[in-house]
PDB file of C-alpha atoms in Angstrom:
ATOM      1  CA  UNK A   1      41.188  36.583 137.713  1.00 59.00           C
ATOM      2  CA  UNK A   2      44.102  37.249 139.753  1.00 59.00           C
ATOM      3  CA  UNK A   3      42.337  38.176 143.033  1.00 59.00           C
ATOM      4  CA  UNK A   4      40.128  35.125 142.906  1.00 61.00           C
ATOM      5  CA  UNK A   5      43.507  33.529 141.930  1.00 64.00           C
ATOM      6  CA  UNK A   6      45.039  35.115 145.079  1.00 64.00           C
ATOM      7  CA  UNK A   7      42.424  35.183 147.678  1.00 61.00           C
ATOM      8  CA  UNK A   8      39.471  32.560 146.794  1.00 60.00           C
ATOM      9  CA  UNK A   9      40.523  30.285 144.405  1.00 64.00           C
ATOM     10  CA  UNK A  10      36.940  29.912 142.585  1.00 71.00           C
ATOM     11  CA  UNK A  11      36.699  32.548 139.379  1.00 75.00           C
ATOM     12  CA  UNK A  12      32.948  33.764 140.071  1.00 75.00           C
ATOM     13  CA  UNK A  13      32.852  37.039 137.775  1.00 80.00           C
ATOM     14  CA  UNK A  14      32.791  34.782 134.326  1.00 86.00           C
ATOM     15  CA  UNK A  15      31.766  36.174 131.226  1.00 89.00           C
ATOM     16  CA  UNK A  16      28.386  34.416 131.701  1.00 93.00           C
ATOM     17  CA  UNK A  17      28.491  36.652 134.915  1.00 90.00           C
ATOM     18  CA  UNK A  18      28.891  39.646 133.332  1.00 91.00           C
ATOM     19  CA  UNK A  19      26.310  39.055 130.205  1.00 96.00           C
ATOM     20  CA  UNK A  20      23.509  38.185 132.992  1.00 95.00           C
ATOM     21  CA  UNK A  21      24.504  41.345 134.221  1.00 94.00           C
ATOM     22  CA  UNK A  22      24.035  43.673 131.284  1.00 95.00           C
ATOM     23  CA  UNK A  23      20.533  41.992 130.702  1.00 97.00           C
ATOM     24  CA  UNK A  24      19.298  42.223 134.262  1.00 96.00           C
ATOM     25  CA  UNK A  25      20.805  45.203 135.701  1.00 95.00           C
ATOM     26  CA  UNK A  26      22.484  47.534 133.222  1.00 95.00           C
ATOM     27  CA  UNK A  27      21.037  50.826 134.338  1.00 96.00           C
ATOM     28  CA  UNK A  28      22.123  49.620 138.203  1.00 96.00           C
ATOM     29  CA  UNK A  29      25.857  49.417 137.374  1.00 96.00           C
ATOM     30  CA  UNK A  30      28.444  52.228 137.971  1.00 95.00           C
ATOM     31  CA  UNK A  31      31.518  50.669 136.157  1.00 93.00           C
ATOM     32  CA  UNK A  32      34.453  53.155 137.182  1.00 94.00           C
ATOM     33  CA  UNK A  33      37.791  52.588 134.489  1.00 95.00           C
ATOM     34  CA  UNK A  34      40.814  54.061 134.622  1.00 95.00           C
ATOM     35  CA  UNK A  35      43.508  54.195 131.578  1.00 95.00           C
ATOM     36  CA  UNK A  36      47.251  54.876 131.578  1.00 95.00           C
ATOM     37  CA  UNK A  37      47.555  56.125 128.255  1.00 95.00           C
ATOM     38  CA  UNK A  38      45.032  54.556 125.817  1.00 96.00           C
ATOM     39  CA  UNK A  39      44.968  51.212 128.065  1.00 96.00           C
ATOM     40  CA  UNK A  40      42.541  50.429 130.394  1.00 96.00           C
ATOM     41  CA  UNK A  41      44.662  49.336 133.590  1.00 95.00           C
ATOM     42  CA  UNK A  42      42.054  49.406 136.800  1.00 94.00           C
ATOM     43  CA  UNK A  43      38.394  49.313 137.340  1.00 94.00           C
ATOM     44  CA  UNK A  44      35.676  49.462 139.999  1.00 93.00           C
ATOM     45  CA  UNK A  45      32.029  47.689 139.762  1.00 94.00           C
ATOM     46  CA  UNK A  46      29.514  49.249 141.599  1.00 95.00           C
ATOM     47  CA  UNK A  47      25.986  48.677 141.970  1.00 94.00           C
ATOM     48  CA  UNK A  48      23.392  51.678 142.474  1.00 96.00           C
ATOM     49  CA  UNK A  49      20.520  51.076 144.704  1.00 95.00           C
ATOM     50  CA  UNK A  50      17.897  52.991 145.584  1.00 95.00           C
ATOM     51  CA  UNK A  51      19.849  55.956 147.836  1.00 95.00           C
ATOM     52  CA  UNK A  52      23.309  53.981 148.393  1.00 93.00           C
ATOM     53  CA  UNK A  53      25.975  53.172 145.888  1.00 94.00           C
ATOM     54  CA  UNK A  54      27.422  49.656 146.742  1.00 91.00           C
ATOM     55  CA  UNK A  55      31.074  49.274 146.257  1.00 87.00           C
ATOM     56  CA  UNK A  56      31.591  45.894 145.291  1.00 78.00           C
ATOM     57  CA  UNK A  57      35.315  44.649 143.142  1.00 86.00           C
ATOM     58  CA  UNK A  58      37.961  46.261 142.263  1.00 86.00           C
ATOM     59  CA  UNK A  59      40.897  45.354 139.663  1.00 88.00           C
ATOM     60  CA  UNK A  60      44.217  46.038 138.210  1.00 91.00           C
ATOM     61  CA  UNK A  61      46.556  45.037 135.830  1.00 90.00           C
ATOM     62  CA  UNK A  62      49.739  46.123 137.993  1.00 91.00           C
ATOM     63  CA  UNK A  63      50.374  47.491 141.181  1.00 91.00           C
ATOM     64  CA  UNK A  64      49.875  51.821 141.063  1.00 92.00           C
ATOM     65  CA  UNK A  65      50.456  53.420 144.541  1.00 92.00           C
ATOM     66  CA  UNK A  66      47.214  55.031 145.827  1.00 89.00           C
ATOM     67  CA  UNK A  67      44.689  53.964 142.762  1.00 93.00           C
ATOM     68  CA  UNK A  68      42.914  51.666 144.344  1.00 89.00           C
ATOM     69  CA  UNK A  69      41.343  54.175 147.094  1.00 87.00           C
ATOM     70  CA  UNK A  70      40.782  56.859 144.085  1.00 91.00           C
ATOM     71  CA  UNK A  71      38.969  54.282 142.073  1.00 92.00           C
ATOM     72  CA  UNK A  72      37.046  52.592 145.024  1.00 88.00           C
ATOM     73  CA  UNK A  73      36.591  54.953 147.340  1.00 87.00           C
ATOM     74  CA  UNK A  74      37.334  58.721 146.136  1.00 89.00           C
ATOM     75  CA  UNK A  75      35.462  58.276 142.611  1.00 93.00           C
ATOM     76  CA  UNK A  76      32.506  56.278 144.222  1.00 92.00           C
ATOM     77  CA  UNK A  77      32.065  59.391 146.893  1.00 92.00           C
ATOM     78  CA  UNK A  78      31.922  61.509 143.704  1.00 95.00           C
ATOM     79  CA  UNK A  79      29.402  59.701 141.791  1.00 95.00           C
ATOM     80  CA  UNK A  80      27.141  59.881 145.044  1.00 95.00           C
ATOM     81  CA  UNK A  81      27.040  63.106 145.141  1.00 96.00           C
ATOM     82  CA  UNK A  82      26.384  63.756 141.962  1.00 97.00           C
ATOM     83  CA  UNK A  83      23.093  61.837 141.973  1.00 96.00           C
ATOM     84  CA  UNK A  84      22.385  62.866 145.752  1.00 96.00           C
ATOM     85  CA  UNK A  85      22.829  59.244 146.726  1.00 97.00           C
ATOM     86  CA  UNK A  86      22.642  59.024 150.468  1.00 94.00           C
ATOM     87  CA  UNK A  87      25.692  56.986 151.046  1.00 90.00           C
ATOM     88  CA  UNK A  88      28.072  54.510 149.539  1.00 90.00           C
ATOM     89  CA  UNK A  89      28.736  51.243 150.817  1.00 87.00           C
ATOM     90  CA  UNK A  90      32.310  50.441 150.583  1.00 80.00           C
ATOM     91  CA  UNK A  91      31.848  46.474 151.498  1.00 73.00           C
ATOM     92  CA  UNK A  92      33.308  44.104 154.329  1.00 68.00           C
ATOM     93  CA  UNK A  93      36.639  44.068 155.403  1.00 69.00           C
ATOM     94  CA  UNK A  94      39.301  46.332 155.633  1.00 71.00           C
ATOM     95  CA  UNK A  95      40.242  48.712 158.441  1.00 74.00           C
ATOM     96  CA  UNK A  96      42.047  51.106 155.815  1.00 72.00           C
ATOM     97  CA  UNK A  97      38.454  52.145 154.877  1.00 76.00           C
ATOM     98  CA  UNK A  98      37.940  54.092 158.214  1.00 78.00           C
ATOM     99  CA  UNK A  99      40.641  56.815 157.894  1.00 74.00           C
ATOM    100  CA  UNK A 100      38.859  57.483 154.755  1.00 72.00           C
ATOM    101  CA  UNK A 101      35.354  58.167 156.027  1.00 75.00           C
ATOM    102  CA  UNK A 102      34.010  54.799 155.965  1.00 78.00           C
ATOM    103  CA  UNK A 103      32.921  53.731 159.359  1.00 78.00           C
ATOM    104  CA  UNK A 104      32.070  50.243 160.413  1.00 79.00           C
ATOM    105  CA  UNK A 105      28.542  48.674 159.817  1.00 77.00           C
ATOM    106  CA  UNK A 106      27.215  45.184 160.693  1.00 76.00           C
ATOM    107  CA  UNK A 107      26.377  43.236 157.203  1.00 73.00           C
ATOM    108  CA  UNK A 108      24.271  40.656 156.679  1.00 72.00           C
ATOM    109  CA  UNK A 109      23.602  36.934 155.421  1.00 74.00           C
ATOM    110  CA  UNK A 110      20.796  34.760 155.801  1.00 80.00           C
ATOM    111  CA  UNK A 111      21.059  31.258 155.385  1.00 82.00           C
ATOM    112  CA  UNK A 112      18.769  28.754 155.842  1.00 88.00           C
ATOM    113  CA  UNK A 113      20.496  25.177 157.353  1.00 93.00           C
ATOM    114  CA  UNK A 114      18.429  21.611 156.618  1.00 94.00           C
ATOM    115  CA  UNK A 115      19.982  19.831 160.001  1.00 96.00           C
ATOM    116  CA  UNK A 116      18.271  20.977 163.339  1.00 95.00           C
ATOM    117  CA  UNK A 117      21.712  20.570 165.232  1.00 96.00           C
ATOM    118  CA  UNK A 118      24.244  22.213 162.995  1.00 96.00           C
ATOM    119  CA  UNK A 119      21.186  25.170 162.806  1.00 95.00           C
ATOM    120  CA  UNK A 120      21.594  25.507 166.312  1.00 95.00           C
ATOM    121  CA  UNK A 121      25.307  25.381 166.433  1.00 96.00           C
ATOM    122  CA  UNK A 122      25.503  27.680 163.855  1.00 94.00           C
ATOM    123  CA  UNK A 123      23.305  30.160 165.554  1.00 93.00           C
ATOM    124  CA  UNK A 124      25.342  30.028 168.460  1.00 95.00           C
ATOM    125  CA  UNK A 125      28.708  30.879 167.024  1.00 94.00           C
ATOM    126  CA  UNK A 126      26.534  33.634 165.641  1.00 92.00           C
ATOM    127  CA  UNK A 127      25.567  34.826 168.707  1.00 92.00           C
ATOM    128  CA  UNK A 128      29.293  35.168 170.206  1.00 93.00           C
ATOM    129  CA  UNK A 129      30.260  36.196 166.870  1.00 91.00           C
ATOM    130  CA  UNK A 130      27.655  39.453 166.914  1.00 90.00           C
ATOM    131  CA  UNK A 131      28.460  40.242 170.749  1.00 91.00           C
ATOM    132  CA  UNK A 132      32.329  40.128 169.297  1.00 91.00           C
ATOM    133  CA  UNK A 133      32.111  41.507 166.536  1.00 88.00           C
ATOM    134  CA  UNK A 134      29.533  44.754 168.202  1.00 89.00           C
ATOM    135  CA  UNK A 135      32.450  45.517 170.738  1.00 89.00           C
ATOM    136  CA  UNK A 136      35.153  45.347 168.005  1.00 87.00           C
ATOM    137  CA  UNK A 137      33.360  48.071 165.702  1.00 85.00           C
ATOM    138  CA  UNK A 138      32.610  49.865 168.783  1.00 85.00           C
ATOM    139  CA  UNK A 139      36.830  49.833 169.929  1.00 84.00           C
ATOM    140  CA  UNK A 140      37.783  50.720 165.840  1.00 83.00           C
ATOM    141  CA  UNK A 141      35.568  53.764 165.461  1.00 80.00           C
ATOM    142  CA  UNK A 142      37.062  55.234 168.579  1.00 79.00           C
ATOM    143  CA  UNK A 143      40.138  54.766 167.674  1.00 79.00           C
ATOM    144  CA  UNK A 144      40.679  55.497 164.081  1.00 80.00           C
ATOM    145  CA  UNK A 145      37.605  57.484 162.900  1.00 80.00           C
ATOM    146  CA  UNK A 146      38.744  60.534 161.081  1.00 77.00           C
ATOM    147  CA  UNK A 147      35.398  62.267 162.845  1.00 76.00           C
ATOM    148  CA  UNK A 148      35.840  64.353 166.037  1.00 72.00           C
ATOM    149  CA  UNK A 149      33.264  64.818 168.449  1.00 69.00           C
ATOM    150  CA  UNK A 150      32.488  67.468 170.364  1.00 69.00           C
ATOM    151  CA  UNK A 151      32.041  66.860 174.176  1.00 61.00           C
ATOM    152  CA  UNK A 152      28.824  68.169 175.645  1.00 50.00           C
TER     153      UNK A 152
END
């Protein structure tokens, strides 16, 4: 509640959420939960797809240096491997994934929009957008990836 508090303002992961969930999906969920002592204080939902693990929320009851990236990222790697998943998809955002191995990928949405015009505005903002968007992965995986490569 407090990140949708802090960053969205609409609570979307209700209990309703959560019981559709179970029904629907149960054997596609990698739930990883972390205690300090015999409380649960963090936790990870994932979703398991066919050869990729997708990363998708993360929470915590207080701040603890460094747990989010074992929980998220560290722990998610793990589980990958372990059922020779192909990759794990960490999500949007965040350029502290890419010291950690997770290079930048395009995502994607498709919408459809009722009004001819606003279609056509819309799909020209997402034109610039891409072209801005291509160069910007292109200028953050040569300058933070942790991956060398070898000149030829």
């Amino acid at each position: 509640m407090s990140t949708s508090d802090r960053k969205w303002g609409s609570a979307y992961l209700t209990r309703e959420f959560f019981d559709l969930l179970h029904q629907r999906m149960a054997d596609k969920v990698a739930l990883v939960m972390t205690k300090k002592g015999s409380r649960y204080v963090a936790g990870a939902l994932n979703l398991v797809g066919s050869d990729t693990l997708f990363g998708r929320n993360w929470a915590a009851s207080a701040i603890f240096p460094f747990l989010h990236f074992e929980v998220c990222y560290y722990r998610a790697i793990d589980f990958a491997i372990a059922r020779g998943l192909k990759r794990v998809e960490a999500g949007a955002q965040g350029q502290h994934k890419i010291q950690r191995g997770y290079l930048p990928s395009p995502t994607y949405s498709a919408h459809w929009i009722r009004d001819p015009g606003f279609q056509r505005a819309v799909a020209d903002f997402c034109a610039r957008e891409r072209r801005a968007i291509e160069s910007e992965m292109e200028e953050l995986e040569e300058g933070l990836s942790p991956f060398k490569c070898e000149a030829e």
